[in-house]
Short mmCIF file of C-alpha atoms in Angstrom, two decimals:
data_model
loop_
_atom_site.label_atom_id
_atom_site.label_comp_id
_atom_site.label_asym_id
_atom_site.label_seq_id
_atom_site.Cartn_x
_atom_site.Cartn_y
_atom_site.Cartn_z
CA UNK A 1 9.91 -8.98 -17.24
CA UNK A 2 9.71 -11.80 -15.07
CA UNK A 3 13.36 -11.62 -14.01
CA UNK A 4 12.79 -7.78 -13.28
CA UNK A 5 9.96 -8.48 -10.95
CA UNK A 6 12.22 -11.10 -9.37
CA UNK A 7 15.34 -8.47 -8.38
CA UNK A 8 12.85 -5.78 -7.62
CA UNK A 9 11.12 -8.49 -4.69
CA UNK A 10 14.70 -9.50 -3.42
CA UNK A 11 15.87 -5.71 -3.29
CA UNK A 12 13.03 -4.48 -1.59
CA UNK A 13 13.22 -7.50 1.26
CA UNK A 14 16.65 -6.99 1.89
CA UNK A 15 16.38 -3.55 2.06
CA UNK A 16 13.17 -4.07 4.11
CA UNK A 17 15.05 -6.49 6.63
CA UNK A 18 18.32 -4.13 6.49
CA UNK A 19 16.09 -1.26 7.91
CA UNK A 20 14.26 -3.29 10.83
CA UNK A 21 17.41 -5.01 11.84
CA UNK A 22 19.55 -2.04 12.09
CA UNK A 23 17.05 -0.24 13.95
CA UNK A 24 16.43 -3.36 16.18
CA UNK A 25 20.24 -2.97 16.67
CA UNK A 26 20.73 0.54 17.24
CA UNK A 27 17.80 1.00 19.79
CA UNK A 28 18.83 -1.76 21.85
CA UNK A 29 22.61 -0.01 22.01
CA UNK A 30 20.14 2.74 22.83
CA UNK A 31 18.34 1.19 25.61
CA UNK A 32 21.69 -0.67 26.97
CA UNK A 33 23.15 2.50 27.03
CA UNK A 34 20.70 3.49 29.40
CA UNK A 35 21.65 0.76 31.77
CA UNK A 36 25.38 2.45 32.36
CA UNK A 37 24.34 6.41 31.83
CA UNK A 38 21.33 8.81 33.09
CA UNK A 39 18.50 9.32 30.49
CA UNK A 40 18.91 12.91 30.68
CA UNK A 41 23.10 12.55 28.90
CA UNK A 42 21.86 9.13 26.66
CA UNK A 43 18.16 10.15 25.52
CA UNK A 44 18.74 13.75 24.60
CA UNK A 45 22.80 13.36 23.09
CA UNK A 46 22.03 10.11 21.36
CA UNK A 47 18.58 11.74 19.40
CA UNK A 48 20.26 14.72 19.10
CA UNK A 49 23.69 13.06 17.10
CA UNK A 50 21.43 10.76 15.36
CA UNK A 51 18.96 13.19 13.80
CA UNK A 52 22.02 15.29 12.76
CA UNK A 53 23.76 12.26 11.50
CA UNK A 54 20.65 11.46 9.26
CA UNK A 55 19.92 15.00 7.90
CA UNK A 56 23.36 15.14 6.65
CA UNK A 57 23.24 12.16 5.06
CA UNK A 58 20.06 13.29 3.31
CA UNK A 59 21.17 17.24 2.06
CA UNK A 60 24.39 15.71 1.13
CA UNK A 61 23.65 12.70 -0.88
CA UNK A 62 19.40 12.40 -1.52
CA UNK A 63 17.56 15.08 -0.32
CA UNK A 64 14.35 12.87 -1.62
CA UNK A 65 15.22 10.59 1.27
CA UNK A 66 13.39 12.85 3.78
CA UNK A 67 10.36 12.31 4.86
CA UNK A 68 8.74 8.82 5.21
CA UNK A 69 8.73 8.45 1.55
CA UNK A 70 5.34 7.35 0.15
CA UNK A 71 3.85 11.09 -1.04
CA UNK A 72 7.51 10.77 -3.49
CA UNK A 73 6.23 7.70 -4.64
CA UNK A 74 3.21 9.08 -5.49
CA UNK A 75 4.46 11.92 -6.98
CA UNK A 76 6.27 9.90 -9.57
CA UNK A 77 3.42 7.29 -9.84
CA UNK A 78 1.69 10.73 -10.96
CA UNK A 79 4.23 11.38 -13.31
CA UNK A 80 5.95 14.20 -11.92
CA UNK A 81 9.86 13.84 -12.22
CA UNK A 82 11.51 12.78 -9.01
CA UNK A 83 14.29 11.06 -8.14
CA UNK A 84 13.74 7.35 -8.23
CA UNK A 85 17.59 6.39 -8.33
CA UNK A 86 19.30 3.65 -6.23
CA UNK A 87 21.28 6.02 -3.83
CA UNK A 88 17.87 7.44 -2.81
CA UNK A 89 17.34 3.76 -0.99
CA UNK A 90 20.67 3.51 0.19
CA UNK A 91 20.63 7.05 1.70
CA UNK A 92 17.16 6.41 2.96
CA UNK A 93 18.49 2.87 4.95
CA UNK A 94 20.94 4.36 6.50
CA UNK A 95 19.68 7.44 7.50
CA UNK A 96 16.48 5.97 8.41
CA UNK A 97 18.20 3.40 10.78
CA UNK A 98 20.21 7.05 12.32
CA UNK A 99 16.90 8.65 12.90
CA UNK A 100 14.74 5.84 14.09
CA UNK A 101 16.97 3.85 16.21
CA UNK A 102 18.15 7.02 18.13
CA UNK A 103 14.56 7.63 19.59
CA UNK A 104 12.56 9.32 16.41
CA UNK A 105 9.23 7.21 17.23
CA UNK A 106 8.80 6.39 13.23
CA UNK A 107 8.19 2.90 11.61
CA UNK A 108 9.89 1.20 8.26
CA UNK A 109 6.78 1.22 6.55
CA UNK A 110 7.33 4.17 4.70
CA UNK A 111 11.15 4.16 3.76
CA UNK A 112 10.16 0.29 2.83
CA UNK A 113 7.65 1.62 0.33
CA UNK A 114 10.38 3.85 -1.30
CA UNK A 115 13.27 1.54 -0.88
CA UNK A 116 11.12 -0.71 -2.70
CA UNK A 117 9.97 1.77 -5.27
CA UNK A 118 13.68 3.22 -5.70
CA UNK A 119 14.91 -0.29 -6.47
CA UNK A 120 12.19 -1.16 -8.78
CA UNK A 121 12.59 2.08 -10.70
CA UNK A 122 16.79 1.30 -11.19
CA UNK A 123 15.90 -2.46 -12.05
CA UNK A 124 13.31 -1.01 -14.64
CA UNK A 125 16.50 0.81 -16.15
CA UNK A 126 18.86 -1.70 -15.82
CA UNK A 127 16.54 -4.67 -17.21
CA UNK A 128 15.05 -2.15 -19.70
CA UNK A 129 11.40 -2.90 -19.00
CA UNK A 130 9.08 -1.11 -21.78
CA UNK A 131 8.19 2.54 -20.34
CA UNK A 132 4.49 1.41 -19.75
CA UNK A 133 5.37 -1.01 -17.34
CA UNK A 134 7.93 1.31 -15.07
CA UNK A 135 4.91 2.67 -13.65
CA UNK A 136 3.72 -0.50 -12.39
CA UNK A 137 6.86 -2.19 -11.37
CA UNK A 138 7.70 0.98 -9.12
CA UNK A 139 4.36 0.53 -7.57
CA UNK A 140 4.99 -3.51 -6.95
CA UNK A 141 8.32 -2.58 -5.44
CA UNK A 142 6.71 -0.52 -2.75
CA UNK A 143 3.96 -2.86 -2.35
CA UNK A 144 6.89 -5.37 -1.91
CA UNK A 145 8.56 -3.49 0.69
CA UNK A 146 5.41 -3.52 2.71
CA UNK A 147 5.18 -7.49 2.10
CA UNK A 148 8.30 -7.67 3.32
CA UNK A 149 8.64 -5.84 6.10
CA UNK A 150 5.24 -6.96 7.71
CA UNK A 151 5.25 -10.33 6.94
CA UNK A 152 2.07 -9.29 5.19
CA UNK A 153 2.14 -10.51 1.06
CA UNK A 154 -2.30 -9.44 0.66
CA UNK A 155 -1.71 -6.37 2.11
CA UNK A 156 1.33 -5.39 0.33
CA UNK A 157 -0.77 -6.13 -2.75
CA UNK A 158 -3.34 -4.25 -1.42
CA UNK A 159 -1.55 -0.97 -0.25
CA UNK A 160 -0.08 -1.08 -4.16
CA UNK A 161 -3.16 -1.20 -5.96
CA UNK A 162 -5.12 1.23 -3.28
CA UNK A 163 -2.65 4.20 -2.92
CA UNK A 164 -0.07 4.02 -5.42
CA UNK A 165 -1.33 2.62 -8.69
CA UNK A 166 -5.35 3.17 -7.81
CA UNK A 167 -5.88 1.27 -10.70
CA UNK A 168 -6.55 -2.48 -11.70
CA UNK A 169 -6.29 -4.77 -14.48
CA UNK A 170 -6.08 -8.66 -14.49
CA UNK A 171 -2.12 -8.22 -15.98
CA UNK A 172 -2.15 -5.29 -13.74
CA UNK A 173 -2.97 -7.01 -10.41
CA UNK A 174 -0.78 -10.30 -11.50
CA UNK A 175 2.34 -8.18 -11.51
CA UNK A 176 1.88 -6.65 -8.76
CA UNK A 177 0.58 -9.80 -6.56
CA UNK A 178 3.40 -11.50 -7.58
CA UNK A 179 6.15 -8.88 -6.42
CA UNK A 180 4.41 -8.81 -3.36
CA UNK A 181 4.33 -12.45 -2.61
CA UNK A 182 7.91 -12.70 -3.96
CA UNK A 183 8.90 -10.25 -1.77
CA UNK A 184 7.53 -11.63 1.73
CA UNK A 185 8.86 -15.49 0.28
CA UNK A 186 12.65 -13.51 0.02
CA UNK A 187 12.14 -12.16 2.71
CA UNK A 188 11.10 -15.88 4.57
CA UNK A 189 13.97 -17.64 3.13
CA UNK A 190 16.32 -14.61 4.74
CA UNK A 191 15.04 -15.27 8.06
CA UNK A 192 17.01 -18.34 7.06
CA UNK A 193 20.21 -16.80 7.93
CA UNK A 194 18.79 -15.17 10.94
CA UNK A 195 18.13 -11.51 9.61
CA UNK A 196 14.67 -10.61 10.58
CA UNK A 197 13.78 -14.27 11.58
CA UNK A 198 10.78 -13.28 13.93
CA UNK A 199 8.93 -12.02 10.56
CA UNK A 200 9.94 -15.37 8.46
CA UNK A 201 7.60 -17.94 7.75
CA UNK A 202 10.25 -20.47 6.83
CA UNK A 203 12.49 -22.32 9.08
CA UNK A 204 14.90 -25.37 8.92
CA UNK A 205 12.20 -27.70 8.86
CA UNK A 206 9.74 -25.75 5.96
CA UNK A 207 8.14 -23.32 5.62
CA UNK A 208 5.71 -22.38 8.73
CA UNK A 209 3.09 -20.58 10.27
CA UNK A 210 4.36 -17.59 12.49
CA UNK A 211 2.22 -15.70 14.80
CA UNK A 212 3.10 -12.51 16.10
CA UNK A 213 0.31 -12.37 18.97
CA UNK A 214 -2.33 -14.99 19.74
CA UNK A 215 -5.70 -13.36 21.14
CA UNK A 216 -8.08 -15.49 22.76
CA UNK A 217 -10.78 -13.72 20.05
CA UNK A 218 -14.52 -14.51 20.10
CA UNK A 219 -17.09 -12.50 17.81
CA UNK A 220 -20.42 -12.37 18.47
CA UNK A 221 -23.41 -10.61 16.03
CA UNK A 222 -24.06 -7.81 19.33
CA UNK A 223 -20.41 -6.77 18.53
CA UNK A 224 -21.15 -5.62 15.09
CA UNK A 225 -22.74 -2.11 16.64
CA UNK A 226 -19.73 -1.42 18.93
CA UNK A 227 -17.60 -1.68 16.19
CA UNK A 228 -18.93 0.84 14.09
CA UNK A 229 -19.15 3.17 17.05
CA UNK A 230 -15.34 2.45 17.65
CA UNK A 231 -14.70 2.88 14.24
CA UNK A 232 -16.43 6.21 13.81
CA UNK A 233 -14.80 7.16 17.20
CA UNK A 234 -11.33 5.99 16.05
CA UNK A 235 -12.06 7.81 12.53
CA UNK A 236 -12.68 11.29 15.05
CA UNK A 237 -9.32 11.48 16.41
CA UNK A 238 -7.19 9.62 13.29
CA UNK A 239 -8.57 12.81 11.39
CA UNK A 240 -6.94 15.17 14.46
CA UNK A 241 -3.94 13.25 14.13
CA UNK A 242 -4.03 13.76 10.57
CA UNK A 243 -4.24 17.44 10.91
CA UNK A 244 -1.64 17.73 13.56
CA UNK A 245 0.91 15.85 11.61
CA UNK A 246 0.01 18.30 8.23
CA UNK A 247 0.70 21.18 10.66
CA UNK A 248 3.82 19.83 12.51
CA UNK A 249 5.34 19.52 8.91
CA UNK A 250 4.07 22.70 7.47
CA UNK A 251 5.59 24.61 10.69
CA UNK A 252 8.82 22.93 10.75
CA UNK A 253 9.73 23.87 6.95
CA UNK A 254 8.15 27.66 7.86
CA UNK A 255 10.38 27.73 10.93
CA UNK A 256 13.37 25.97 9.34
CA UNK A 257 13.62 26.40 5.98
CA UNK A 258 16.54 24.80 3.75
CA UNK A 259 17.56 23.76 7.18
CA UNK A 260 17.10 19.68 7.74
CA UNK A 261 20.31 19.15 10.11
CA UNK A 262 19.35 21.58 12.71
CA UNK A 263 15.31 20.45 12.54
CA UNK A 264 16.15 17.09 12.70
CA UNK A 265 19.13 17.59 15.52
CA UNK A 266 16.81 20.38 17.60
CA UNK A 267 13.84 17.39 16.63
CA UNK A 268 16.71 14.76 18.05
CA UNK A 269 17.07 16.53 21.02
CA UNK A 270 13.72 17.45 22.26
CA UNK A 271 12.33 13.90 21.75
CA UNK A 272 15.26 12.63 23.91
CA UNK A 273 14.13 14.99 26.90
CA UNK A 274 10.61 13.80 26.97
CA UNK A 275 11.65 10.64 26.67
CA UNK A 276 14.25 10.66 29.42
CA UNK A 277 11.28 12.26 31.42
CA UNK A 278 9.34 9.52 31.48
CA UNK A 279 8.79 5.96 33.07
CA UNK A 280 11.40 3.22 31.87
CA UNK A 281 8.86 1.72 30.39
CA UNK A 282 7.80 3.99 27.69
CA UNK A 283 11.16 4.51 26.26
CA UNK A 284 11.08 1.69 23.93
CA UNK A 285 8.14 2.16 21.51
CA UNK A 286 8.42 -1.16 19.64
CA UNK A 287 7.47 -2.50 22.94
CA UNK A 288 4.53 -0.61 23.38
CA UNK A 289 2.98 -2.02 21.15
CA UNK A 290 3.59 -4.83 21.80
CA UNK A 291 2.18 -4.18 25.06
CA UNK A 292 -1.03 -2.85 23.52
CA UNK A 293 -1.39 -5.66 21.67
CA UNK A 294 -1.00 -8.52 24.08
CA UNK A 295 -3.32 -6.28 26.48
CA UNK A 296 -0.79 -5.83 29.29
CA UNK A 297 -1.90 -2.26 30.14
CA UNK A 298 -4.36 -0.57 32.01
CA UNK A 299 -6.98 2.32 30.71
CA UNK A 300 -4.73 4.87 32.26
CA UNK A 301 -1.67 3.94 30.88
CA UNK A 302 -3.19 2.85 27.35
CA UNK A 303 -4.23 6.88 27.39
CA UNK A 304 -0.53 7.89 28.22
CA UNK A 305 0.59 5.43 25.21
CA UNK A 306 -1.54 7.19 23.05
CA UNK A 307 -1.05 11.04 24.13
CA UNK A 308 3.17 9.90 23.80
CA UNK A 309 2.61 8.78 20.34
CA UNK A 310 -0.25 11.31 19.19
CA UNK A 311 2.53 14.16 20.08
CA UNK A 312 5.55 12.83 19.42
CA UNK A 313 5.37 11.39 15.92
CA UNK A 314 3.92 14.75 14.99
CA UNK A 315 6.92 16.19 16.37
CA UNK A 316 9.21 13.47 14.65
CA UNK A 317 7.86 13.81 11.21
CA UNK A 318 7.79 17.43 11.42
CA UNK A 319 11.97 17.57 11.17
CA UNK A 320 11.96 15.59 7.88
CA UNK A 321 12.94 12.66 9.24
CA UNK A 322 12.96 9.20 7.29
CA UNK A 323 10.44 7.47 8.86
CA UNK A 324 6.71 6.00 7.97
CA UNK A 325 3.89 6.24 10.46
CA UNK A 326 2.07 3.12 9.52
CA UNK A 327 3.99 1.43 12.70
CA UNK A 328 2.73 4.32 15.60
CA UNK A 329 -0.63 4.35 13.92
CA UNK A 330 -0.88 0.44 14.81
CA UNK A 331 -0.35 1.57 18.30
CA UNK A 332 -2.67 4.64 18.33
CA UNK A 333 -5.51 2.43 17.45
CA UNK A 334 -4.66 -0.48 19.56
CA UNK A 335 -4.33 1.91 22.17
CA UNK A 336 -7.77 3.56 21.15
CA UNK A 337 -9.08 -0.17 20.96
CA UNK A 338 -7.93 -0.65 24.56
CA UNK A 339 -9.42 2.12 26.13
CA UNK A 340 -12.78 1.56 24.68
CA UNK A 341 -12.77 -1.50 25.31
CA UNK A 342 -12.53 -0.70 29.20
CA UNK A 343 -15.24 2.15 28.64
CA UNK A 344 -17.43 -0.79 26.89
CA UNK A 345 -17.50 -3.13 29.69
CA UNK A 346 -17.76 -0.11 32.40
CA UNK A 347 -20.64 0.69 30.72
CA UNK A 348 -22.75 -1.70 29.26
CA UNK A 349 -21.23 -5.27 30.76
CA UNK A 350 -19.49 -6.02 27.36
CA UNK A 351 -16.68 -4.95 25.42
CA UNK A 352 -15.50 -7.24 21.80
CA UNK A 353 -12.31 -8.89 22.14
CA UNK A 354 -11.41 -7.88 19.29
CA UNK A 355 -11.29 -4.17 19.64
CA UNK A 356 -7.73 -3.62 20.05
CA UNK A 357 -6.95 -4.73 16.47
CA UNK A 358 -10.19 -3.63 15.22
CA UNK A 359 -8.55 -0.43 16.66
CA UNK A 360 -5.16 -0.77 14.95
CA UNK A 361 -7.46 -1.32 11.22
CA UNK A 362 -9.24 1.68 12.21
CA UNK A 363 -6.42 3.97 12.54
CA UNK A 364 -4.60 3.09 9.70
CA UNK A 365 -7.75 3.15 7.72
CA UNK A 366 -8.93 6.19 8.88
CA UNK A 367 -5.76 8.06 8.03
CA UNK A 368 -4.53 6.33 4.63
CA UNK A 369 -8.21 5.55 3.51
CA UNK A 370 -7.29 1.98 2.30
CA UNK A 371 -9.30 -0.32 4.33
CA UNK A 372 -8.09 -3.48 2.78
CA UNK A 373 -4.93 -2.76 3.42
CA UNK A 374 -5.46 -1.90 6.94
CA UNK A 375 -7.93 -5.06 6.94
CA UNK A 376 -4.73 -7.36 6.08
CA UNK A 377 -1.97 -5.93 7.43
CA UNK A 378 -3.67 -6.17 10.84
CA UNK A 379 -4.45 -9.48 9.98
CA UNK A 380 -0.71 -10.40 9.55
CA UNK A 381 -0.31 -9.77 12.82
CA UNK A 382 -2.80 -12.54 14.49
CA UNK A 383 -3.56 -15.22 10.93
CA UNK A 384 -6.19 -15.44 13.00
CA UNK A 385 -9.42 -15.89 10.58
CA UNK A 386 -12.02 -15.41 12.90
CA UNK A 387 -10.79 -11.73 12.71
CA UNK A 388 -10.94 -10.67 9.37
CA UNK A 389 -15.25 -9.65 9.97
CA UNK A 390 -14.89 -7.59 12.86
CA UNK A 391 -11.77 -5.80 11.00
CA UNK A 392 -13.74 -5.25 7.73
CA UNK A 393 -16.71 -3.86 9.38
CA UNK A 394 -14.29 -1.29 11.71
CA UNK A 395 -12.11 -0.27 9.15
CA UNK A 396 -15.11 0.48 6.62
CA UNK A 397 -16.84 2.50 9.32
CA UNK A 398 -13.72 4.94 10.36
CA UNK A 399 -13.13 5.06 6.49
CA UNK A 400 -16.96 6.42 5.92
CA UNK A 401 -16.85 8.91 8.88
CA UNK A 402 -13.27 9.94 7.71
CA UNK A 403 -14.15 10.77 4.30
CA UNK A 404 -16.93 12.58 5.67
CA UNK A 405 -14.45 14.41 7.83
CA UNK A 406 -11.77 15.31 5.01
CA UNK A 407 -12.02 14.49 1.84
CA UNK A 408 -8.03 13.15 1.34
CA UNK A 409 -5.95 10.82 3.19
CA UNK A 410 -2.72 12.18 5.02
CA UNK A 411 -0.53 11.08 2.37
CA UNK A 412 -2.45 12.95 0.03
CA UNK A 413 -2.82 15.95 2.62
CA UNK A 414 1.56 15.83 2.43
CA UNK A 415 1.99 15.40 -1.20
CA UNK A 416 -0.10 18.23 -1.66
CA UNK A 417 1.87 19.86 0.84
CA UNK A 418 5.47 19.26 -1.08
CA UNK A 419 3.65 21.25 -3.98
CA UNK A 420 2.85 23.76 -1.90
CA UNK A 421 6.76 23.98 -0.49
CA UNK A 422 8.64 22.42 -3.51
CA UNK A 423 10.87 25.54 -3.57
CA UNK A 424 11.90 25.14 -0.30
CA UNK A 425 12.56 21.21 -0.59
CA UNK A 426 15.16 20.38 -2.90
CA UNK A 427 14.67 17.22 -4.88
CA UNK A 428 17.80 16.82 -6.87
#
């Protein structure tokens, strides 16, 4: 068992650190590119080939690649019969890296969770782990793949046991804690050899502590109030976002059915227009959040950020592409974070410091209704413990006024909608 847990951790990091490095790879061709050409020949060609590139891949070889992955994973954690094979992760690396790295503004996290799950599921087979544990080490393979990919081992365990197994157990939650943390420690030891070394926490000298951004953060008991109103608020507009997304899907298959080349090419192209449209600057969304988060931009432009994202990963995840939405939903609420933050001290003299990632919890919690998750994965991104209270209280507060708002999450909200379409999405 042990030794199955072991294989599933390394597949899912090096699947994991596959995904972000060939997408780091292909959108800085993509930006170079840019350099040499007009935006209006590069943006809209390059999404356009990519997106067709990727749907191909998909029809032809795994058409349970599409998507960002996680609502299969449920389905099969709810014991319906979908492919779980081996060539479902392969097809989803490659034609993730296609999609994503020619301009669909998507993030790893889901294709990480099925990568994960898919190699857990063949290791199950080819270990032969008893049938009541397959269930669980599909589970800690995706919870893996989040570990891995976010540098992020707690909320990897935490995403497993909140959305995909929604169960616990003390044998239970050791399994699955231990994929998780063997996953991010692969992961470490591969920024070793230089692939994905800005996530590792392990360098020549030992292991290490690596921060991604370093707030100057203070928390004070006044900022308890504005961070349930910004949680509340956040919860608001992660529910629209929620919705639109639902829609954009449901439209795309109505419009298209049967047909994931052309919605992913026509997807391709029209993301490449509005992005060759705009300021240099917004082209590259990896940076825009990083942007967000180190507090770089204005009000005005923290509201373009947002309305960019808000549209166009509706847009992106309506074609069927492979991509999660964990990664633009970190962005939505930083940018959220930002903007109140401004309103705050226009207002009333004081804005929290912590509001853009109390933002970026929000979002995610808001949407996926796992707190924790959004709590720790959040927290991955600053190790910074003074955060982990203001976090908490904002993430618990949009998930409240979310539930309020609908009573399931947005992966729920899409695996309900594959029911509803299962005829017209092939999952041989």
């Amino acid at each position: 068992m042990f030794i199955t847990l072991l294989v599933t951790a390394l597949g899912a990091a090096v699947t994991g650190l596959l995904f972000k490095t060939g997408v780091g790879w292909l959108g800085s061709w993509r930006l170079r590119l840019l350099e040499v050409a007009s935006p209006w020949l590069v943006l809209p060609l390059l999404g356009a080939t990519g997106g067709a590139l990727s749907g191909l891949l998909i029809q032809q070889l795994a058409p349970a690649a599409a998507g960002s992955g996680i609502p299969h994973v449920m389905r099969f954690l709810a014991r319906q019969r979908v492919p779980m094979q081996l060539r479902v992760a392969v097809v989803k690396l490659l034609a993730g890296i296609l999609a994503i790295g020619s301009g669909f503004p998507l993030g790893p996290e889901g294709p990480s969770v099925q990568m994960g799950s898919s190699v857990g599921w063949q290791m199950a087979r080819w270990f032969k782990a008893p049938a009541s544990l397959i269930r669980v080490i599909v589970a800690a393979g995706g919870g893996a793949g989040i570990a891995a990919v976010f540098n992020a081992p707690l909320g990897g365990f935490f995403y497993a046991i909140e959305e995909l197994l929604r169960q616990s157990g003390p044998v239970l939650l050791l399994l699955v804690m231990s994929t998780a943390f063997l996953g991010s420690f692969w992961a470490d030891l591969m920024g070793l050899a230089g692939m994905g070394s800005k996530a590792a926490g392990i360098g020549h000298e030992g292991f290490r502590l690596v921060i991604e951004y370093n707030p100057d953060l203070t928390f004070m008991p006044l900022d308890l109030i504005y961070l349930v109103v910004l949680g509340a608020a956040v919860a608001l507009l992660a529910e629209l976002y929620s919705r639109y997304v639902v829609t954009m899907q449901r439209l795309g298959v109505r419009w298209f059915p049967d047909q994931l080349v052309l919605r992913m090419m026509l997807g391709g192209l029209l993301i490449g227009l509005v992005y060759a449209a705009l300021p240099d600057d917004f082209r590259n969304t990896a940076a825009l959040q990083h942007a967000i988060a180190d507090g770089h931009v204005d009000v005005s432009k923290a509201a373009g950020i947002f309305a960019l994202l808000f549209f166009g990963t509706g847009l992106a995840a309506s074609t069927g592409a492979p991509g999660g939405l964990f990664a633009p939903m970190l962005t939505l609420g930083g940018a959220l974070g930002l903007i109140a933050a401004g309103w705050a001290e226009a207002a009333t003299g004081h804005a929290p410091t912590t509001f853009v990632f109390a933002g970026m919890a929000a979002f995610i919690a808001a949407c996926s209704r796992t707190p924790i998750t959004a709590v720790f994965l959040v927290f991955a991104l600053t190790k910074n413990l003074l955060i982990l209270k203001p976090l908490l209280v904002c993430a618990v507060a949009s998930t409240v006024m979310a539930s309020i708002l609908h009573e399931q999450s947005i992966y729920k909200r899409q695996l309900k909608l594959m029911g509803t379409l299962r005829p017209q999405m092939p999952s041989r």
